[in-house]
Amino acid sequence: MASIADQLSNLLGSAFESHGLSRELGRVSPSKKNPELAPFQCNGAMPAAKQAGKPPREIAQSIVDAIADSELLASVEIAGPGFINLTPAPAMYQNRARELAGDARSGVARVDEPQKVMIDFGGPNVAKPMHVGHLRSSVLGDSLQRIFRFLGHEVVSDIHLGDWGLQMGHLITELKEEQPDLVYFDAEVTEGYPSEPPVDIEDLARLYPQASSKAKSDEARLELSREATAELQAGRAGYRALLRHFINVSIAALKQDFGNLGVHFDLWKGESDVDPLIPAMVQDFKDRGVAEESDGAWVVRVAREGDKKELAPLILVTRGGAALYGTTDLATILDRKQAEAPDLTLYVVDLGQSDHFEQVFRAADKAGLAADGALEHVKFGTVNGPDGKRLRTRDGGTFRLADLIGSAITRAGERLDEAGLAKDGDADEKAATARMVGLAAIKFADLQNYRTTNYIFDLDRFTSFEGKTGPYLLYAAVRVKSLMRKAEAEGVTAGDILVHADEERDLVLALDAFGAAVDQAAENRAPNALCDHVFTLAQAFSKFYAACPVLIAEDEQTQASRLALAQTTLTQLELCLDLLGLEAPERM
Ligand code: ARG
């Protein structure tokens, strides 16, 4: 089942090939600039001209001569320097629409060679509140896992908790200050700790900032946390038992937060999980000369000839014997290799960590832990405030994710009131709708930008029901759903699709572009292509619906055809929303 664009690409590819040129030159895509001239175009004649050493128009003409009689085409013309403009035969639209109508995947096939794809995203730190950077990672990573799964890949997602660093030392020492008599601090005791945690999530949220602010102004206090971290890593039993409690308490709270966001992880592993692998890994690196000694520390040199910027060595073990962020990342690669053997690992982490990942990937390469290109840093930019600088709270602190989501849902509720929407249900339904609209607002606002683009957090714009926003798309889906309900109530059923009106044809053209958008999103590891697509689709539906009455169409055949088009649109809209991690209510 091929899209119209692919069928035409095939036709032109063969034509280029028969002229001794490469098939790829025949790639046909929807016309962006002047779709009213012709819905599709092929620009292959220009590069072909270079290959063949002939004028592009001459090449274009010979391609056109070769395909002019094809039954796939209504017309074909050459424009400008050698653009080939293509108008498909009317039957193409009809056939394609009928195909899509009968397909729950809306024309997107699973890949022939599925890969095992590990996606490392979310990455919250135990005890530290999540901030907007974690939001971007979560929203983007979740959409990517949905897209890769939809394409038929085997995806394993891992939250990769930050649970091994200094913040753990902060928690331990601060708790000790508050409750010095807890058994965990008694060095004599090495087992039989209580199974009930000594803290809850509120305690963690209080202890960490308390300790970290003290440590900022007090070097001795910082040293205490450092020592505790080192003792923890060295295996002090009471501290290990505390760590387990902290992690469990955190995970329980995070599961709730991520559940509310609609974000799922297969694995809830953390940095601390790979600690047992580190000694042998370090020894192996030393034995094989992957790691070198430097000032009492062990490092992996990763600089390469021709580097534009000097890349510092990755510190495997500090002089004090501690493992660092790069060490746990390397051990995690080893762990995943043994447990999952992924073909590809995507790290959805802000671009501020680019050097870190470059170091880790090069070290992994040097140690032979991963095949070339199997580790990829999927970078993203910052969320900024109205001043164009990184988003901060009014008092200059980092924005807590929970507050951010809370304010989006509140604003969504106000918007619904302003627009006179979601009036019919009870308070619960209204709250649920506001939640879906609020989440759609921030998720879509994030995903619609290419990921490395920074954007300004503007709740008013994000929650608007007009323009390229999440709420607009939910509203579009709700409108089609309500049309379907009405049709059912009136006993109208979908039938064979006929494409007559321009708006019907344009809707089919929009529907036809889904597969290319999914492919592009997967290829670039960036769902913005899918955001563009779903917005175009919603607009095309809106124009269709305005111009082509469905339930009051002139005859039954037209009614049934348009209803089928609406149903097909709904299927694809819902697929798109799902791939973006958005959820639409039944009514609004
Ligand atoms: N916990 C880290 C942070 O908050 C992100 C973890 C990213 N993943 C990784 N494998 N390093 O910055």
Tab-separated table of C-alpha atoms in Angstrom, residues 151-519:
chain	number	residue	atom	x	y	z
A	151	LEU	CA	6.962	1.738	13.059
A	152	GLY	CA	7.447	-1.768	14.399
A	153	HIS	CA	10.732	-1.398	16.237
A	154	GLU	CA	11.242	-3.066	19.559
A	155	VAL	CA	11.628	-0.233	22.034
A	156	VAL	CA	12.895	-0.392	25.600
A	157	SER	CA	12.638	2.879	27.473
A	158	ASP	CA	14.657	3.578	30.584
A	159	ILE	CA	14.224	6.543	32.903
A	160	HIS	CA	17.858	6.379	34.053
A	161	LEU	CA	17.392	8.026	37.430
A	162	GLY	CA	20.154	10.198	38.781
A	163	ASP	CA	20.624	8.419	42.082
A	164	TRP	CA	24.345	8.075	42.598
A	165	GLY	CA	25.748	11.548	42.898
A	166	LEU	CA	26.338	14.184	45.511
A	167	GLN	CA	22.621	14.731	46.062
A	168	MET	CA	22.507	11.360	47.808
A	169	GLY	CA	25.257	12.486	50.168
A	170	HIS	CA	23.277	15.661	50.808
A	171	LEU	CA	20.193	13.674	51.722
A	172	ILE	CA	22.062	11.314	54.026
A	173	THR	CA	23.879	14.039	55.935
A	174	GLU	CA	20.862	16.295	56.224
A	175	LEU	CA	18.717	13.459	57.524
A	176	LYS	CA	21.446	12.660	60.009
A	177	GLU	CA	21.328	16.229	61.285
A	178	GLU	CA	17.593	15.988	61.827
A	179	GLN	CA	17.444	12.455	63.175
A	180	PRO	CA	20.917	11.386	64.320
A	181	ASP	CA	19.558	8.374	66.223
A	182	LEU	CA	18.283	6.531	63.178
A	183	VAL	CA	19.812	3.071	62.984
A	184	TYR	CA	21.175	3.770	59.491
A	185	PHE	CA	23.814	6.059	60.963
A	186	ASP	CA	25.077	3.517	63.478
A	187	ALA	CA	28.281	2.186	61.922
A	188	GLU	CA	28.127	-0.893	64.148
A	189	VAL	CA	24.871	-2.035	62.594
A	190	THR	CA	25.219	-3.623	59.159
A	191	GLU	CA	21.929	-5.414	58.589
A	192	GLY	CA	18.340	-5.851	59.655
A	193	TYR	CA	17.226	-2.332	58.743
A	194	PRO	CA	13.529	-1.432	58.908
A	195	SER	CA	11.564	-2.019	55.758
A	196	GLU	CA	9.491	1.123	56.325
A	197	PRO	CA	11.190	4.198	54.854
A	198	PRO	CA	12.265	6.810	57.415
A	199	VAL	CA	11.216	9.627	55.055
A	200	ASP	CA	8.439	10.450	52.645
A	201	ILE	CA	8.592	12.444	49.432
A	202	GLU	CA	7.921	15.717	51.249
A	203	ASP	CA	10.930	15.055	53.467
A	204	LEU	CA	13.106	14.438	50.443
A	205	ALA	CA	11.847	17.591	48.764
A	206	ARG	CA	12.786	19.527	51.928
A	207	LEU	CA	16.074	17.829	52.863
A	208	TYR	CA	17.820	18.212	49.553
A	209	PRO	CA	17.414	21.978	49.047
A	210	GLN	CA	18.187	22.522	52.710
A	211	ALA	CA	21.493	20.685	52.440
A	212	SER	CA	22.420	22.065	49.081
A	213	SER	CA	21.894	25.663	50.145
A	214	LYS	CA	23.941	25.157	53.306
A	215	ALA	CA	26.704	23.538	51.277
A	216	LYS	CA	26.840	26.511	48.950
A	217	SER	CA	28.068	28.829	51.659
A	218	ASP	CA	29.777	26.315	53.907
A	219	GLU	CA	32.719	24.360	52.566
A	220	ALA	CA	32.802	22.035	55.591
A	221	ARG	CA	29.155	21.166	55.119
A	222	LEU	CA	29.833	20.362	51.487
A	223	GLU	CA	32.722	18.154	52.528
A	224	LEU	CA	30.404	16.190	54.825
A	225	SER	CA	28.104	15.439	51.886
A	226	ARG	CA	31.066	14.489	49.728
A	227	GLU	CA	32.315	12.083	52.350
A	228	ALA	CA	28.902	10.543	52.785
A	229	THR	CA	28.659	10.120	49.015
A	230	ALA	CA	32.034	8.389	48.950
A	231	GLU	CA	31.074	6.132	51.868
A	232	LEU	CA	27.802	5.296	50.191
A	233	GLN	CA	29.589	4.393	46.985
A	234	ALA	CA	32.158	2.397	48.950
A	235	GLY	CA	29.300	0.300	50.280
A	236	ARG	CA	28.532	1.484	53.821
A	237	ALA	CA	25.540	-0.699	54.715
A	238	GLY	CA	23.391	1.854	56.526
A	239	TYR	CA	23.823	4.345	53.702
A	240	ARG	CA	23.006	1.740	51.086
A	241	ALA	CA	19.838	0.902	52.988
A	242	LEU	CA	18.933	4.591	53.075
A	243	LEU	CA	19.644	4.931	49.377
A	244	ARG	CA	17.199	2.102	48.662
A	245	HIS	CA	14.541	3.893	50.703
A	246	PHE	CA	15.179	7.228	49.006
A	247	ILE	CA	14.966	5.614	45.593
A	248	ASN	CA	11.788	3.702	46.380
A	249	VAL	CA	10.076	6.754	47.810
A	250	SER	CA	11.151	8.798	44.813
A	251	ILE	CA	10.080	6.200	42.286
A	252	ALA	CA	6.633	5.936	43.834
A	253	ALA	CA	6.188	9.703	43.529
A	254	LEU	CA	7.682	9.833	40.035
A	255	LYS	CA	5.439	7.030	38.841
A	256	GLN	CA	2.515	9.164	39.834
A	257	ASP	CA	3.898	12.311	38.183
A	258	PHE	CA	4.758	10.532	34.959
A	259	GLY	CA	1.463	8.673	35.036
A	260	ASN	CA	-0.291	12.042	35.170
A	261	LEU	CA	1.763	13.183	32.221
A	262	GLY	CA	0.833	10.050	30.296
A	263	VAL	CA	4.484	9.066	30.017
A	264	HIS	CA	5.543	5.458	30.398
A	265	PHE	CA	8.928	3.819	31.020
A	266	ASP	CA	9.724	0.134	30.657
A	267	LEU	CA	12.682	0.300	32.984
A	268	TRP	CA	13.059	2.300	36.142
A	269	LYS	CA	16.761	1.784	36.503
A	270	GLY	CA	19.202	4.319	37.800
A	271	GLU	CA	22.866	5.137	37.980
A	272	SER	CA	23.166	3.212	41.240
A	273	ASP	CA	22.011	-0.015	39.594
A	274	VAL	CA	25.216	-0.352	37.637
A	275	ASP	CA	27.504	0.188	40.613
A	276	PRO	CA	28.227	-3.548	40.899
A	277	LEU	CA	29.549	-3.539	37.325
A	278	ILE	CA	31.977	-0.698	37.838
A	279	PRO	CA	34.984	-2.385	39.546
A	280	ALA	CA	35.329	-5.076	36.887
A	281	MET	CA	34.739	-2.581	34.098
A	282	VAL	CA	37.411	-0.254	35.435
A	283	GLN	CA	39.826	-3.139	35.850
A	284	ASP	CA	39.159	-4.260	32.308
A	285	PHE	CA	39.724	-0.738	30.976
A	286	LYS	CA	43.000	-0.575	32.871
A	287	ASP	CA	44.114	-4.011	31.669
A	288	ARG	CA	43.394	-3.227	28.054
A	289	GLY	CA	44.963	0.196	28.211
A	290	VAL	CA	41.646	1.911	27.533
A	291	ALA	CA	42.104	3.884	30.753
A	292	GLU	CA	45.281	5.665	31.788
A	293	GLU	CA	46.466	7.011	35.066
A	294	SER	CA	46.556	10.761	35.378
A	295	ASP	CA	47.424	12.576	38.608
A	296	GLY	CA	46.194	9.645	40.673
A	297	ALA	CA	42.909	9.486	38.790
A	298	TRP	CA	41.985	7.071	35.993
A	299	VAL	CA	40.863	8.632	32.753
A	300	VAL	CA	39.927	7.647	29.221
A	301	ARG	CA	41.501	9.984	26.684
A	302	VAL	CA	38.952	10.788	24.034
A	303	ALA	CA	40.451	13.708	22.117
A	304	ARG	CA	40.892	12.959	18.414
A	305	GLU	CA	43.027	14.433	15.764
A	306	GLY	CA	41.207	17.130	13.880
A	307	ASP	CA	38.886	18.007	16.764
A	308	LYS	CA	37.835	21.630	16.461
A	309	LYS	CA	37.498	21.930	20.174
A	310	GLU	CA	39.562	20.177	22.770
A	311	LEU	CA	37.608	17.404	24.432
A	312	ALA	CA	38.731	16.702	27.990
A	313	PRO	CA	39.419	13.096	28.995
A	314	LEU	CA	36.558	11.214	30.602
A	315	ILE	CA	37.251	10.758	34.297
A	316	LEU	CA	36.586	7.137	35.128
A	317	VAL	CA	37.745	7.139	38.751
A	318	THR	CA	38.693	10.258	40.692
A	319	ARG	CA	41.805	10.518	42.804
A	320	GLY	CA	39.542	9.887	45.800
A	321	GLY	CA	38.280	6.686	44.213
A	322	ALA	CA	34.808	7.941	43.273
A	323	ALA	CA	32.895	7.003	40.160
A	324	LEU	CA	31.441	9.933	38.228
A	325	TYR	CA	28.599	10.578	35.809
A	326	GLY	CA	30.620	9.309	32.846
A	327	THR	CA	31.555	6.130	34.729
A	328	THR	CA	27.954	5.218	35.458
A	329	ASP	CA	26.996	6.016	31.869
A	330	LEU	CA	29.687	3.660	30.568
A	331	ALA	CA	28.681	0.931	33.003
A	332	THR	CA	25.072	1.443	31.906
A	333	ILE	CA	26.084	0.858	28.290
A	334	LEU	CA	27.708	-2.375	29.406
A	335	ASP	CA	24.649	-3.352	31.430
A	336	ARG	CA	22.303	-2.679	28.533
A	337	LYS	CA	24.548	-4.558	26.157
A	338	GLN	CA	24.360	-7.615	28.397
A	339	ALA	CA	20.679	-7.375	29.254
A	340	GLU	CA	19.092	-5.948	26.104
A	341	ALA	CA	21.712	-5.858	23.342
A	342	PRO	CA	20.170	-2.800	21.658
A	343	ASP	CA	20.982	-1.986	18.025
A	344	LEU	CA	20.553	1.680	18.765
A	345	THR	CA	20.460	3.765	21.933
A	346	LEU	CA	18.973	7.245	21.923
A	347	TYR	CA	19.809	9.593	24.773
A	348	VAL	CA	17.197	12.304	24.928
A	349	VAL	CA	19.098	14.870	26.963
A	350	ASP	CA	19.584	18.632	26.721
A	351	LEU	CA	22.315	19.890	24.440
A	352	GLY	CA	24.194	21.321	27.402
A	353	GLN	CA	25.397	17.753	27.949
A	354	SER	CA	26.810	17.382	24.432
A	355	ASP	CA	30.420	17.176	25.576
A	356	HIS	CA	29.548	14.622	28.212
A	357	PHE	CA	27.926	12.334	25.667
A	358	GLU	CA	30.697	12.855	23.152
A	359	GLN	CA	33.159	11.753	25.852
A	360	VAL	CA	31.042	8.756	26.815
A	361	PHE	CA	30.454	7.642	23.219
A	362	ARG	CA	34.113	7.938	22.318
A	363	ALA	CA	35.153	6.095	25.452
A	364	ALA	CA	32.601	3.371	24.673
A	365	ASP	CA	33.962	3.167	21.165
A	366	LYS	CA	37.522	2.940	22.431
A	367	ALA	CA	36.511	0.149	24.795
A	368	GLY	CA	34.589	-1.662	22.062
A	369	LEU	CA	31.308	-1.431	23.981
A	370	ALA	CA	29.142	-0.255	21.109
A	371	ALA	CA	29.094	-0.419	17.335
A	372	ASP	CA	29.764	2.728	15.376
A	373	GLY	CA	26.705	4.990	15.352
A	374	ALA	CA	24.818	2.828	17.829
A	375	LEU	CA	24.812	5.534	20.496
A	376	GLU	CA	23.141	8.806	19.691
A	377	HIS	CA	22.643	11.973	21.670
A	378	VAL	CA	19.210	13.326	20.773
A	379	LYS	CA	19.791	16.904	21.844
A	380	PHE	CA	17.298	19.577	22.680
A	381	GLY	CA	17.428	23.271	23.525
A	382	THR	CA	16.078	25.299	26.412
A	383	VAL	CA	12.667	26.543	27.428
A	384	ASN	CA	12.962	30.277	27.900
A	385	GLY	CA	11.085	32.985	29.743
A	386	PRO	CA	9.678	36.118	28.081
A	387	ASP	CA	13.113	37.729	28.436
A	388	GLY	CA	14.563	35.097	26.118
A	389	LYS	CA	16.660	33.598	28.906
A	390	ARG	CA	16.229	30.190	30.469
A	391	LEU	CA	12.853	29.964	32.203
A	392	ARG	CA	13.075	30.779	35.889
A	393	THR	CA	10.549	31.331	38.646
A	394	ARG	CA	9.906	34.891	39.773
A	395	ASP	CA	12.525	34.613	42.486
A	396	GLY	CA	15.071	33.217	40.053
A	397	GLY	CA	14.777	29.553	41.041
A	398	THR	CA	14.342	26.647	38.668
A	399	PHE	CA	10.783	26.037	37.569
A	400	ARG	CA	9.350	22.929	39.135
A	401	LEU	CA	7.716	20.715	36.634
A	402	ALA	CA	4.708	20.059	38.845
A	403	ASP	CA	4.012	23.810	39.129
A	404	LEU	CA	4.405	24.286	35.446
A	405	ILE	CA	1.948	21.543	34.610
A	406	GLY	CA	-0.414	22.772	37.293
A	407	SER	CA	-0.473	26.265	35.829
A	408	ALA	CA	-1.055	24.913	32.323
A	409	ILE	CA	-4.076	22.932	33.512
A	410	THR	CA	-5.475	25.927	35.387
A	411	ARG	CA	-5.048	28.144	32.343
A	412	ALA	CA	-6.651	25.485	30.157
A	413	GLY	CA	-9.670	25.466	32.469
A	414	GLU	CA	-10.007	29.238	32.135
A	415	ARG	CA	-9.689	28.981	28.377
A	416	LEU	CA	-12.447	26.414	28.221
A	417	ASP	CA	-14.686	28.798	30.185
A	418	GLU	CA	-13.797	31.749	27.975
A	419	ALA	CA	-14.589	29.730	24.872
A	420	GLY	CA	-17.807	28.384	26.369
A	421	LEU	CA	-16.526	24.818	26.013
A	422	ALA	CA	-16.862	21.751	28.234
A	423	LYS	CA	-20.037	23.122	29.808
A	424	ASP	CA	-22.155	20.025	29.580
A	425	GLY	CA	-20.381	17.584	31.830
A	426	ASP	CA	-20.047	17.484	35.594
A	427	ALA	CA	-17.094	18.899	37.529
A	428	ASP	CA	-15.054	15.704	37.138
A	429	GLU	CA	-15.453	15.644	33.399
A	430	LYS	CA	-14.556	19.302	33.176
A	431	ALA	CA	-11.443	18.775	35.265
A	432	ALA	CA	-10.427	15.828	33.109
A	433	THR	CA	-10.918	17.904	29.965
A	434	ALA	CA	-8.908	20.802	31.379
A	435	ARG	CA	-6.150	18.338	32.196
A	436	MET	CA	-6.068	16.946	28.670
A	437	VAL	CA	-6.128	20.431	27.167
A	438	GLY	CA	-3.427	21.731	29.510
A	439	LEU	CA	-1.128	18.797	28.839
A	440	ALA	CA	-1.768	18.967	25.108
A	441	ALA	CA	-0.904	22.660	25.238
A	442	ILE	CA	2.542	22.201	26.764
A	443	LYS	CA	3.388	18.969	24.992
A	444	PHE	CA	2.464	20.238	21.550
A	445	ALA	CA	4.166	23.587	22.122
A	446	ASP	CA	7.305	21.678	22.931
A	447	LEU	CA	7.162	19.124	20.136
A	448	GLN	CA	6.204	21.470	17.318
A	449	ASN	CA	9.643	23.097	17.390
A	450	TYR	CA	12.563	21.238	15.955
A	451	ARG	CA	14.124	19.917	19.138
A	452	THR	CA	17.307	22.002	19.187
A	453	THR	CA	15.298	25.218	18.857
A	454	ASN	CA	14.851	27.120	22.097
A	455	TYR	CA	11.376	28.427	22.651
A	456	ILE	CA	9.620	30.905	24.892
A	457	PHE	CA	7.189	29.506	27.392
A	458	ASP	CA	3.955	31.376	26.708
A	459	LEU	CA	0.974	29.698	28.318
A	460	ASP	CA	-1.502	32.118	26.780
A	461	ARG	CA	-0.395	31.194	23.318
A	462	PHE	CA	-0.012	27.482	24.060
A	463	THR	CA	-3.520	27.147	25.520
A	464	SER	CA	-5.295	29.044	22.750
A	465	PHE	CA	-7.905	27.149	20.764
A	466	GLU	CA	-6.792	29.010	17.674
A	467	GLY	CA	-3.598	28.594	15.691
A	468	LYS	CA	-1.071	25.813	15.718
A	469	THR	CA	-1.669	24.570	19.252
A	470	GLY	CA	-2.449	21.382	21.115
A	471	PRO	CA	-5.904	22.619	22.178
A	472	TYR	CA	-6.826	23.440	18.556
A	473	LEU	CA	-5.984	19.868	17.576
A	474	LEU	CA	-7.946	18.343	20.420
A	475	TYR	CA	-10.866	20.511	19.454
A	476	ALA	CA	-10.554	19.358	15.849
A	477	ALA	CA	-10.631	15.712	16.951
A	478	VAL	CA	-13.609	16.372	19.226
A	479	ARG	CA	-15.514	17.947	16.355
A	480	VAL	CA	-15.079	14.881	14.188
A	481	LYS	CA	-15.991	12.618	17.086
A	482	SER	CA	-19.194	14.519	17.634
A	483	LEU	CA	-19.984	14.335	13.925
A	484	MET	CA	-19.550	10.556	14.101
A	485	ARG	CA	-21.889	10.350	17.074
A	486	LYS	CA	-24.492	12.436	15.306
A	487	ALA	CA	-24.233	10.267	12.221
A	488	GLU	CA	-24.745	7.191	14.311
A	489	ALA	CA	-27.767	8.686	15.998
A	490	GLU	CA	-29.223	9.552	12.611
A	491	GLY	CA	-28.470	6.114	11.235
A	492	VAL	CA	-26.051	7.386	8.585
A	493	THR	CA	-23.312	4.909	7.749
A	494	ALA	CA	-20.012	5.358	5.975
A	495	GLY	CA	-19.671	4.034	2.443
A	496	ASP	CA	-17.520	4.097	-0.638
A	497	ILE	CA	-15.367	7.205	-0.939
A	498	LEU	CA	-15.788	9.427	-3.980
A	499	VAL	CA	-13.512	12.409	-4.428
A	500	HIS	CA	-15.153	15.287	-6.289
A	501	ALA	CA	-14.784	18.620	-4.533
A	502	ASP	CA	-11.411	20.369	-4.287
A	503	GLU	CA	-11.689	20.236	-0.509
A	504	GLU	CA	-12.199	16.485	-0.633
A	505	ARG	CA	-9.151	16.100	-2.813
A	506	ASP	CA	-7.080	18.335	-0.550
A	507	LEU	CA	-8.141	16.322	2.460
A	508	VAL	CA	-6.993	13.130	0.746
A	509	LEU	CA	-3.707	14.828	-0.106
A	510	ALA	CA	-3.266	15.737	3.532
A	511	LEU	CA	-4.090	12.191	4.636
A	512	ASP	CA	-1.653	10.827	2.064
A	513	ALA	CA	1.304	12.622	3.670
A	514	PHE	CA	1.084	10.832	7.023
A	515	GLY	CA	3.610	8.087	6.318
A	516	ALA	CA	6.252	10.538	5.114
A	517	ALA	CA	5.765	12.622	8.261
A	518	VAL	CA	6.187	9.604	10.532
A	519	ASP	CA	9.307	8.544	8.637
